mmCIF file of C-alpha atoms and ligand atoms in Angstrom:
data_model
loop_
_atom_site.group_PDB
_atom_site.id
_atom_site.type_symbol
_atom_site.label_atom_id
_atom_site.label_comp_id
_atom_site.label_asym_id
_atom_site.label_seq_id
_atom_site.Cartn_x
_atom_site.Cartn_y
_atom_site.Cartn_z
ATOM 1 C CA MET A 59 -11.635 18.844 -24.302
ATOM 2 C CA TYR A 60 -12.680 17.845 -21.394
ATOM 3 C CA ARG A 61 -16.213 18.036 -23.097
ATOM 4 C CA ALA A 62 -14.951 15.991 -25.083
ATOM 5 C CA VAL A 63 -14.470 13.537 -22.249
ATOM 6 C CA THR A 64 -17.261 13.103 -20.153
ATOM 7 C CA GLU A 65 -19.609 13.111 -24.062
ATOM 8 C CA ARG A 66 -16.307 10.307 -24.609
ATOM 9 C CA ASP A 67 -16.418 11.962 -28.068
ATOM 10 C CA ALA A 68 -14.357 9.807 -30.163
ATOM 11 C CA SER A 69 -14.170 12.417 -33.225
ATOM 12 C CA PHE A 70 -11.201 13.969 -30.556
ATOM 13 C CA ASP A 71 -9.340 10.814 -30.516
ATOM 14 C CA GLY A 72 -6.098 11.217 -31.921
ATOM 15 C CA ALA A 73 -5.864 14.480 -31.091
ATOM 16 C CA PHE A 74 -5.499 14.298 -28.086
ATOM 17 C CA TYR A 75 -4.965 12.763 -24.458
ATOM 18 C CA PHE A 76 -5.480 12.312 -21.043
ATOM 19 C CA GLY A 77 -4.871 10.680 -18.033
ATOM 20 C CA VAL A 78 -6.491 10.982 -14.701
ATOM 21 C CA ARG A 79 -4.047 11.499 -11.586
ATOM 22 C CA THR A 80 -6.543 9.474 -9.524
ATOM 23 C CA THR A 81 -5.268 6.732 -10.573
ATOM 24 C CA GLY A 82 -2.663 6.581 -13.333
ATOM 25 C CA VAL A 83 -4.290 5.791 -15.688
ATOM 26 C CA PHE A 84 -4.072 7.897 -19.165
ATOM 27 C CA CYS A 85 -6.725 7.225 -22.419
ATOM 28 C CA ARG A 86 -8.430 8.653 -26.178
ATOM 29 C CA PRO A 87 -11.237 10.460 -25.151
ATOM 30 C CA GLY A 88 -13.420 8.424 -26.584
ATOM 31 C CA CYS A 89 -12.295 5.372 -24.430
ATOM 32 C CA GLY A 90 -15.852 4.536 -22.261
ATOM 33 C CA ALA A 91 -14.286 5.071 -18.402
ATOM 34 C CA LYS A 92 -16.611 6.680 -16.082
ATOM 35 C CA SER A 93 -16.476 9.866 -16.301
ATOM 36 C CA PRO A 94 -13.383 11.541 -14.089
ATOM 37 C CA ARG A 95 -13.053 14.967 -12.556
ATOM 38 C CA ARG A 96 -12.345 17.791 -14.560
ATOM 39 C CA ASP A 97 -9.635 18.651 -11.737
ATOM 40 C CA ASN A 98 -8.335 15.082 -11.751
ATOM 41 C CA VAL A 99 -8.000 15.470 -15.338
ATOM 42 C CA LEU A 100 -4.584 16.253 -17.109
ATOM 43 C CA PHE A 101 -4.307 16.022 -21.278
ATOM 44 C CA PHE A 102 -1.572 15.478 -23.356
ATOM 45 C CA ALA A 103 -1.076 16.271 -26.643
ATOM 46 C CA ASP A 104 0.105 12.344 -27.589
ATOM 47 C CA ALA A 105 0.756 9.411 -25.993
ATOM 48 C CA LEU A 106 4.664 9.335 -25.235
ATOM 49 C CA ALA A 107 3.754 12.094 -23.119
ATOM 50 C CA ALA A 108 1.874 10.751 -21.144
ATOM 51 C CA VAL A 109 3.669 7.600 -20.626
ATOM 52 C CA ARG A 110 6.556 10.505 -20.521
ATOM 53 C CA GLN A 111 4.043 11.638 -16.901
ATOM 54 C CA GLY A 112 3.793 8.548 -14.859
ATOM 55 C CA PHE A 113 0.531 7.631 -16.660
ATOM 56 C CA ARG A 114 0.458 3.652 -17.092
ATOM 57 C CA PRO A 115 -2.073 3.308 -20.981
ATOM 58 C CA CYS A 116 -5.486 2.323 -20.086
ATOM 59 C CA ARG A 117 -6.101 -1.456 -20.969
ATOM 60 C CA ARG A 118 -9.752 -0.851 -22.600
ATOM 61 C CA CYS A 119 -8.847 1.991 -24.971
ATOM 62 C CA LYS A 120 -5.137 1.399 -25.100
ATOM 63 C CA PRO A 121 -3.793 4.926 -26.426
ATOM 64 C CA LEU A 122 -0.561 3.480 -27.066
ATOM 65 C CA GLU A 123 -1.862 1.573 -30.551
ATOM 66 C CA PRO A 124 -2.160 3.511 -33.419
ATOM 67 C CA THR A 125 -6.020 4.162 -34.602
ATOM 68 C CA GLY A 126 -7.008 0.612 -36.816
ATOM 69 C CA SER A 127 -5.297 -2.607 -36.834
ATOM 70 C CA THR A 128 -2.615 -3.211 -34.695
ATOM 71 C CA PRO A 129 -0.915 -6.133 -35.068
ATOM 72 C CA SER A 130 -1.411 -9.143 -32.205
ATOM 73 C CA TRP A 131 1.992 -9.208 -31.706
ATOM 74 C CA VAL A 132 2.367 -6.074 -30.856
ATOM 75 C CA ARG A 133 -0.583 -6.283 -27.896
ATOM 76 C CA GLU A 134 1.215 -8.786 -26.993
ATOM 77 C CA LEU A 135 4.573 -6.855 -26.465
ATOM 78 C CA PHE A 136 2.743 -4.027 -24.386
ATOM 79 C CA GLY A 137 1.312 -6.909 -22.200
ATOM 80 C CA LEU A 138 4.632 -8.170 -21.434
ATOM 81 C CA VAL A 139 6.140 -4.837 -20.548
ATOM 82 C CA GLU A 140 3.106 -3.602 -17.993
ATOM 83 C CA ARG A 141 3.988 -7.044 -16.143
ATOM 84 C CA ALA A 142 7.566 -7.350 -16.435
ATOM 85 C CA PRO A 143 9.361 -5.881 -13.680
ATOM 86 C CA GLY A 144 12.279 -4.909 -15.210
ATOM 87 C CA ARG A 145 13.875 -3.891 -18.147
ATOM 88 C CA LEU A 146 12.992 -6.806 -21.287
ATOM 89 C CA SER A 147 15.904 -8.179 -23.181
ATOM 90 C CA SER A 148 16.057 -8.953 -27.000
ATOM 91 C CA SER A 149 15.619 -12.909 -25.041
ATOM 92 C CA ASP A 150 12.914 -11.935 -22.916
ATOM 93 C CA LEU A 151 11.615 -11.232 -26.330
ATOM 94 C CA ARG A 152 11.990 -14.163 -28.025
ATOM 95 C CA ALA A 153 10.590 -16.743 -25.488
ATOM 96 C CA ALA A 154 7.457 -15.226 -25.727
ATOM 97 C CA GLY A 155 7.725 -15.075 -30.154
ATOM 98 C CA ILE A 156 8.924 -11.593 -30.696
ATOM 99 C CA HIS A 157 11.256 -11.279 -32.861
ATOM 100 C CA PRO A 158 13.097 -8.604 -31.669
ATOM 101 C CA VAL A 159 14.317 -6.846 -34.692
ATOM 102 C CA ARG A 160 10.757 -6.461 -36.143
ATOM 103 C CA ALA A 161 9.039 -4.698 -33.056
ATOM 104 C CA ALA A 162 12.462 -2.474 -33.185
ATOM 105 C CA ARG A 163 11.168 -1.705 -36.239
ATOM 106 C CA TRP A 164 7.814 -1.548 -35.760
ATOM 107 C CA PHE A 165 8.441 0.863 -32.155
ATOM 108 C CA LYS A 166 11.131 3.101 -34.345
ATOM 109 C CA GLU A 167 8.123 3.529 -37.287
ATOM 110 C CA HIS A 168 5.319 3.947 -35.220
ATOM 111 C CA PHE A 169 7.066 6.497 -32.169
ATOM 112 C CA GLY A 170 9.955 7.485 -33.483
ATOM 113 C CA MET A 171 11.691 5.757 -30.408
ATOM 114 C CA THR A 172 13.546 2.261 -29.749
ATOM 115 C CA PHE A 173 12.192 -0.635 -27.881
ATOM 116 C CA HIS A 174 13.909 0.442 -25.095
ATOM 117 C CA ALA A 175 13.765 3.946 -24.906
ATOM 118 C CA TYR A 176 9.923 3.077 -25.051
ATOM 119 C CA GLN A 177 10.311 0.606 -22.269
ATOM 120 C CA ARG A 178 12.735 2.928 -19.909
ATOM 121 C CA ALA A 179 9.607 6.069 -21.233
ATOM 122 C CA ARG A 180 7.509 3.602 -19.011
ATOM 123 C CA ARG A 181 9.781 2.654 -16.553
ATOM 124 C CA ILE A 182 10.747 6.128 -15.338
ATOM 125 C CA GLY A 183 7.704 7.188 -15.843
ATOM 126 C CA SER A 184 6.002 4.527 -13.369
ATOM 127 C CA ALA A 185 8.990 5.570 -10.981
ATOM 128 C CA LEU A 186 8.460 10.056 -11.018
ATOM 129 C CA ARG A 187 5.199 8.878 -9.320
ATOM 130 C CA PRO A 188 7.039 7.578 -6.376
ATOM 131 C CA ILE A 189 9.233 10.191 -6.405
ATOM 132 C CA GLN A 190 6.143 12.646 -6.327
ATOM 133 C CA THR A 191 5.784 11.563 -3.163
ATOM 134 C CA GLY A 192 9.247 12.092 -1.832
ATOM 135 C CA SER A 193 10.960 9.006 -2.050
ATOM 136 C CA ASP A 194 14.844 9.320 -2.628
ATOM 137 C CA VAL A 195 16.232 8.001 -5.977
ATOM 138 C CA SER A 196 17.611 4.718 -5.067
ATOM 139 C CA SER A 197 14.224 2.970 -4.438
ATOM 140 C CA VAL A 198 12.538 4.417 -6.356
ATOM 141 C CA ALA A 199 14.728 3.029 -9.394
ATOM 142 C CA LEU A 200 15.532 -0.600 -7.158
ATOM 143 C CA ALA A 201 11.559 -0.399 -6.979
ATOM 144 C CA SER A 202 11.068 0.688 -10.956
ATOM 145 C CA GLY A 203 13.742 -2.202 -11.995
ATOM 146 C CA PHE A 204 16.343 -0.796 -12.298
ATOM 147 C CA GLU A 205 19.085 -2.593 -11.214
ATOM 148 C CA SER A 206 21.445 0.092 -10.018
ATOM 149 C CA GLU A 207 20.955 3.923 -8.964
ATOM 150 C CA SER A 208 23.379 4.833 -12.007
ATOM 151 C CA GLY A 209 21.338 2.306 -14.073
ATOM 152 C CA PHE A 210 18.039 4.931 -12.938
ATOM 153 C CA ARG A 211 20.650 7.820 -13.528
ATOM 154 C CA ALA A 212 21.805 7.140 -16.638
ATOM 155 C CA ALA A 213 18.309 6.279 -18.518
ATOM 156 C CA PHE A 214 16.446 9.549 -16.213
ATOM 157 C CA GLU A 215 18.687 11.405 -18.395
ATOM 158 C CA ARG A 216 18.662 10.031 -21.113
ATOM 159 C CA LEU A 217 15.131 10.527 -20.948
ATOM 160 C CA PHE A 218 15.912 14.490 -20.187
ATOM 161 C CA GLY A 219 18.415 14.361 -23.488
ATOM 162 C CA ALA A 220 21.574 14.709 -21.369
ATOM 163 C CA ALA A 221 24.437 14.113 -24.057
ATOM 164 C CA PRO A 222 27.272 13.531 -21.364
ATOM 165 C CA THR A 223 30.360 13.107 -24.697
ATOM 166 C CA ARG A 224 29.930 16.582 -25.434
ATOM 167 C CA VAL A 225 29.596 17.709 -21.736
ATOM 168 C CA ALA A 226 32.808 19.323 -20.300
ATOM 169 C CA PRO A 227 33.449 17.073 -17.236
ATOM 170 C CA ALA A 228 34.345 19.761 -15.610
ATOM 171 C CA VAL A 229 31.248 21.494 -15.696
ATOM 172 C CA GLU A 230 29.615 21.236 -12.037
ATOM 173 C CA PRO A 231 26.635 19.334 -12.831
ATOM 174 C CA VAL A 232 22.474 20.694 -11.822
ATOM 175 C CA ARG A 233 21.164 18.634 -9.080
ATOM 176 C CA VAL A 234 16.867 18.142 -9.890
ATOM 177 C CA HIS A 235 14.974 17.278 -7.605
ATOM 178 C CA TRP A 236 11.499 17.301 -6.741
ATOM 179 C CA ILE A 237 9.018 19.131 -4.438
ATOM 180 C CA PRO A 238 5.097 18.061 -3.344
ATOM 181 C CA THR A 239 3.488 20.868 -2.940
ATOM 182 C CA PRO A 240 -0.361 21.793 -2.153
ATOM 183 C CA LEU A 241 -1.412 22.529 -6.433
ATOM 184 C CA GLY A 242 0.909 19.555 -6.804
ATOM 185 C CA PRO A 243 5.023 17.786 -7.150
ATOM 186 C CA LEU A 244 7.564 21.201 -8.608
ATOM 187 C CA LEU A 245 10.704 19.944 -10.915
ATOM 188 C CA ALA A 246 12.963 22.057 -9.164
ATOM 189 C CA ALA A 247 16.956 22.131 -10.082
ATOM 190 C CA ALA A 248 20.200 23.488 -8.802
ATOM 191 C CA ARG A 249 23.848 24.083 -9.063
ATOM 192 C CA SER A 250 26.093 26.538 -6.772
ATOM 193 C CA GLU A 251 25.038 30.198 -8.247
ATOM 194 C CA GLY A 252 21.184 29.818 -7.829
ATOM 195 C CA LEU A 253 17.348 27.872 -8.360
ATOM 196 C CA CYS A 254 18.061 27.394 -11.528
ATOM 197 C CA PHE A 255 14.735 26.186 -12.653
ATOM 198 C CA LEU A 256 11.489 25.427 -11.060
ATOM 199 C CA GLU A 257 8.041 24.105 -13.268
ATOM 200 C CA PHE A 258 4.995 21.890 -11.875
ATOM 201 C CA VAL A 259 5.305 18.391 -14.072
ATOM 202 C CA ASP A 260 3.007 18.640 -15.806
ATOM 203 C CA ARG A 261 3.729 22.571 -17.454
ATOM 204 C CA ARG A 262 3.258 22.137 -21.070
ATOM 205 C CA ALA A 263 6.620 22.141 -23.175
ATOM 206 C CA LEU A 264 8.009 20.773 -19.781
ATOM 207 C CA ALA A 265 10.695 18.605 -21.669
ATOM 208 C CA SER A 266 11.547 21.951 -24.082
ATOM 209 C CA GLN A 267 12.383 24.043 -21.141
ATOM 210 C CA ILE A 268 14.227 21.280 -19.940
ATOM 211 C CA ALA A 269 16.022 21.160 -22.758
ATOM 212 C CA THR A 270 16.800 25.422 -22.702
ATOM 213 C CA LEU A 271 17.945 24.692 -19.587
ATOM 214 C CA ARG A 272 20.748 22.688 -20.413
ATOM 215 C CA ARG A 273 21.654 24.572 -23.564
ATOM 216 C CA ARG A 274 22.284 27.410 -21.222
ATOM 217 C CA VAL A 275 23.499 25.463 -18.555
ATOM 218 C CA GLY A 276 25.685 23.887 -20.431
ATOM 219 C CA ALA A 277 25.259 21.223 -17.706
ATOM 220 C CA LEU A 278 24.591 17.728 -17.216
ATOM 221 C CA LEU A 279 20.921 17.095 -14.971
ATOM 222 C CA ILE A 280 20.760 14.486 -12.445
ATOM 223 C CA PRO A 281 18.567 13.510 -9.890
ATOM 224 C CA GLY A 282 19.889 14.532 -6.939
ATOM 225 C CA GLU A 283 20.121 16.859 -3.257
ATOM 226 C CA HIS A 284 21.359 20.676 -2.690
ATOM 227 C CA PRO A 285 21.881 22.721 -0.574
ATOM 228 C CA HIS A 286 19.179 24.594 -2.384
ATOM 229 C CA LEU A 287 17.131 23.166 -3.179
ATOM 230 C CA GLU A 288 17.124 22.599 0.354
ATOM 231 C CA ARG A 289 16.393 25.924 0.776
ATOM 232 C CA LEU A 290 13.367 26.504 -1.510
ATOM 233 C CA ARG A 291 11.979 23.049 -0.427
ATOM 234 C CA SER A 292 11.074 24.957 3.490
ATOM 235 C CA GLU A 293 10.198 28.418 1.615
ATOM 236 C CA LEU A 294 8.020 26.712 -0.659
ATOM 237 C CA ALA A 295 6.279 25.313 2.320
ATOM 238 C CA ARG A 296 5.803 28.680 4.310
ATOM 239 C CA TYR A 297 4.802 30.160 1.160
ATOM 240 C CA PHE A 298 1.667 28.179 0.940
ATOM 241 C CA GLU A 299 1.247 27.967 3.722
ATOM 242 C CA GLY A 300 1.335 31.506 3.627
ATOM 243 C CA ARG A 301 4.031 32.817 6.528
ATOM 244 C CA LEU A 302 6.502 34.036 3.633
ATOM 245 C CA ARG A 303 6.199 37.137 0.931
ATOM 246 C CA SER A 304 9.401 36.789 -0.737
ATOM 247 C CA PHE A 305 11.799 34.583 -1.291
ATOM 248 C CA SER A 306 15.354 34.571 -0.817
ATOM 249 C CA VAL A 307 17.062 31.344 -2.416
ATOM 250 C CA PRO A 308 19.406 32.538 -5.309
ATOM 251 C CA VAL A 309 17.962 32.560 -8.903
ATOM 252 C CA HIS A 310 20.140 31.764 -12.252
ATOM 253 C CA ALA A 311 18.263 31.924 -14.708
ATOM 254 C CA PRO A 312 20.297 32.895 -17.552
ATOM 255 C CA GLY A 313 18.278 33.835 -21.396
ATOM 256 C CA THR A 314 18.460 36.613 -23.596
ATOM 257 C CA ALA A 315 19.105 39.621 -22.499
ATOM 258 C CA PHE A 316 16.217 41.344 -22.408
ATOM 259 C CA GLN A 317 14.582 38.339 -21.598
ATOM 260 C CA GLU A 318 16.578 38.602 -18.374
ATOM 261 C CA ARG A 319 15.291 42.510 -18.020
ATOM 262 C CA VAL A 320 11.811 41.163 -17.720
ATOM 263 C CA TRP A 321 12.736 38.273 -15.594
ATOM 264 C CA SER A 322 14.707 41.252 -13.520
ATOM 265 C CA GLU A 323 11.472 43.088 -13.464
ATOM 266 C CA LEU A 324 8.616 40.500 -12.694
ATOM 267 C CA GLN A 325 10.685 40.216 -9.360
ATOM 268 C CA ARG A 326 10.533 43.249 -8.658
ATOM 269 C CA ILE A 327 6.334 42.483 -8.679
ATOM 270 C CA GLN A 328 5.550 42.803 -5.179
ATOM 271 C CA HIS A 329 3.684 39.629 -3.373
ATOM 272 C CA GLY A 330 -0.368 40.166 -3.566
ATOM 273 C CA GLU A 331 0.150 42.722 -6.779
ATOM 274 C CA THR A 332 -0.142 42.075 -10.519
ATOM 275 C CA ARG A 333 1.039 44.012 -13.307
ATOM 276 C CA SER A 334 -0.653 44.075 -16.310
ATOM 277 C CA TYR A 335 1.897 42.128 -19.583
ATOM 278 C CA LEU A 336 1.828 46.714 -20.611
ATOM 279 C CA GLU A 337 2.879 47.819 -17.839
ATOM 280 C CA LEU A 338 5.703 45.849 -17.545
ATOM 281 C CA ALA A 339 6.611 46.119 -21.399
ATOM 282 C CA ARG A 340 6.825 49.907 -20.166
ATOM 283 C CA ALA A 341 8.266 48.906 -17.174
ATOM 284 C CA VAL A 342 11.783 47.932 -19.737
ATOM 285 C CA GLY A 343 11.126 50.819 -21.254
ATOM 286 C CA ASP A 344 9.515 49.567 -24.437
ATOM 287 C CA ALA A 345 5.430 49.521 -23.798
ATOM 288 C CA LYS A 346 5.060 49.082 -27.965
ATOM 289 C CA ALA A 347 6.434 45.412 -26.905
ATOM 290 C CA VAL A 348 3.763 43.716 -25.110
ATOM 291 C CA ARG A 349 3.673 40.488 -27.025
ATOM 292 C CA ALA A 350 6.922 39.866 -26.832
ATOM 293 C CA VAL A 351 7.794 40.941 -23.604
ATOM 294 C CA ALA A 352 4.179 38.421 -23.043
ATOM 295 C CA ALA A 353 6.610 35.838 -24.771
ATOM 296 C CA ALA A 354 9.647 36.132 -22.263
ATOM 297 C CA ASN A 355 7.357 35.781 -19.457
ATOM 298 C CA GLY A 356 6.149 32.438 -21.174
ATOM 299 C CA ARG A 357 9.509 31.907 -21.126
ATOM 300 C CA ASN A 358 10.457 32.043 -17.453
ATOM 301 C CA ARG A 359 11.716 28.601 -16.197
ATOM 302 C CA ILE A 360 11.745 29.401 -12.697
ATOM 303 C CA ALA A 361 7.663 28.755 -11.287
ATOM 304 C CA ILE A 362 6.691 31.048 -8.585
ATOM 305 C CA VAL A 363 9.998 32.342 -6.925
ATOM 306 C CA ILE A 364 10.236 34.620 -10.107
ATOM 307 C CA PRO A 365 6.159 35.154 -9.997
ATOM 308 C CA CYS A 366 5.319 35.115 -13.980
ATOM 309 C CA HIS A 367 2.069 34.404 -12.903
ATOM 310 C CA ARG A 368 1.791 37.958 -11.263
ATOM 311 C CA VAL A 369 1.237 39.242 -14.573
ATOM 312 C CA ILE A 370 -2.287 39.641 -15.410
ATOM 313 C CA GLY A 371 -4.619 40.960 -19.113
ATOM 314 C CA SER A 372 -4.856 45.161 -19.645
ATOM 315 C CA ASP A 373 -9.143 44.363 -18.648
ATOM 316 C CA GLY A 374 -7.717 41.385 -15.969
ATOM 317 C CA GLN A 375 -8.665 38.159 -17.624
ATOM 318 C CA LEU A 376 -6.147 36.064 -16.026
ATOM 319 C CA VAL A 377 -4.053 34.660 -19.659
ATOM 320 C CA GLY A 378 -2.076 31.906 -20.291
ATOM 321 C CA TYR A 379 -0.611 29.693 -17.536
ATOM 322 C CA ALA A 380 2.392 27.063 -19.200
ATOM 323 C CA GLY A 381 1.383 25.135 -15.204
ATOM 324 C CA GLY A 382 -2.067 25.983 -15.462
ATOM 325 C CA VAL A 383 -3.971 28.648 -15.326
ATOM 326 C CA TRP A 384 -6.480 27.570 -11.662
ATOM 327 C CA ARG A 385 -2.813 27.586 -10.809
ATOM 328 C CA LYS A 386 -1.882 31.449 -11.690
ATOM 329 C CA GLN A 387 -5.662 31.493 -9.516
ATOM 330 C CA ARG A 388 -4.960 29.576 -6.458
ATOM 331 C CA LEU A 389 -1.167 31.678 -6.442
ATOM 332 C CA LEU A 390 -2.909 34.692 -7.135
ATOM 333 C CA GLU A 391 -5.879 34.486 -4.514
ATOM 334 C CA LEU A 392 -3.190 33.104 -1.924
ATOM 335 C CA GLU A 393 -1.081 35.447 -1.763
ATOM 336 C CA ARG A 394 -3.963 38.425 -1.560
ATOM 337 C CA GLY A 395 -4.862 35.811 1.100
ATOM 338 C CA THR A 396 -7.915 34.928 0.230
ATOM 339 C CA GLY A 397 -7.276 31.340 -0.358
ATOM 340 C CA GLN A 398 -7.290 30.044 3.220
ATOM 341 C CA HIS A 399 -10.470 29.144 4.047
ATOM 342 C CA GLU A 400 -11.987 27.220 0.845
HETATM 343 ZN ZN1 ZN B 118 -9.667 4.311 -21.473
#
């Protein structure tokens, strides 16, 4: 994919999209813009995934517009969204000569979502960027055009798929926050049982991991602080400085019985050590279950603290890691004490 980007290979247009961390812009592979450095590039399967993670559509290759002819009023509409300080209402659209119903139909047909849902995704996306740098939720909400923090919370919940009416009010919500690290921001979630989610924000299938978490804990996910998250933040800081070898923050990782066995076995792999999938399969009592063990490893929702990165191929290859193999490598180097003097 990176080669397609550097060669501006338009035959990959539509197959994937890429975002550039330093500019916050995302493009089609064939875009004529200057080649970004590999470590600044993130890849997305679809354009909305890039929008949801805070990337702004490139003005040159217009990655949100389906290839082929895009009606001029749709171009106009994308421009309006990017320029608007807040949410565009139906009367804003009418004032620009765009019929709201027509806009709604076009978005439904091309993105399978309403125009308002698109605007929300775009605004939450841009809201995520300052959250990554540690701004608090209320100032982010105001700066990104939400009238109030509750508006932001509601939009956040919709983005993460919460369905407040279906959740028993007695269930304690899960608090979600962002933790910046040298390897990129982590999305962390906790409630009183413990830390229940920790993933790099650009990991593969982040949305489906969040959906699974919600199903498993049956609770709302709302932005906010929690003592477990505060503890995690300070432990992670020491971990990345090479001064912490094991985490003490409690972990709450409900899964299938098999997944829970694998995840608890993972926690027995010491800092600085690795195991192969086969060794892990033997440890959970079934040497033939290598593939199932690898799948459970991949479904771990608590990166780093449940150290799925310490599992490698039998030949020593790093193989897959949802947060990217480069992160797996950096984590293992850090733990072996070879990463400090780069
Ligand atoms: Zn572009």
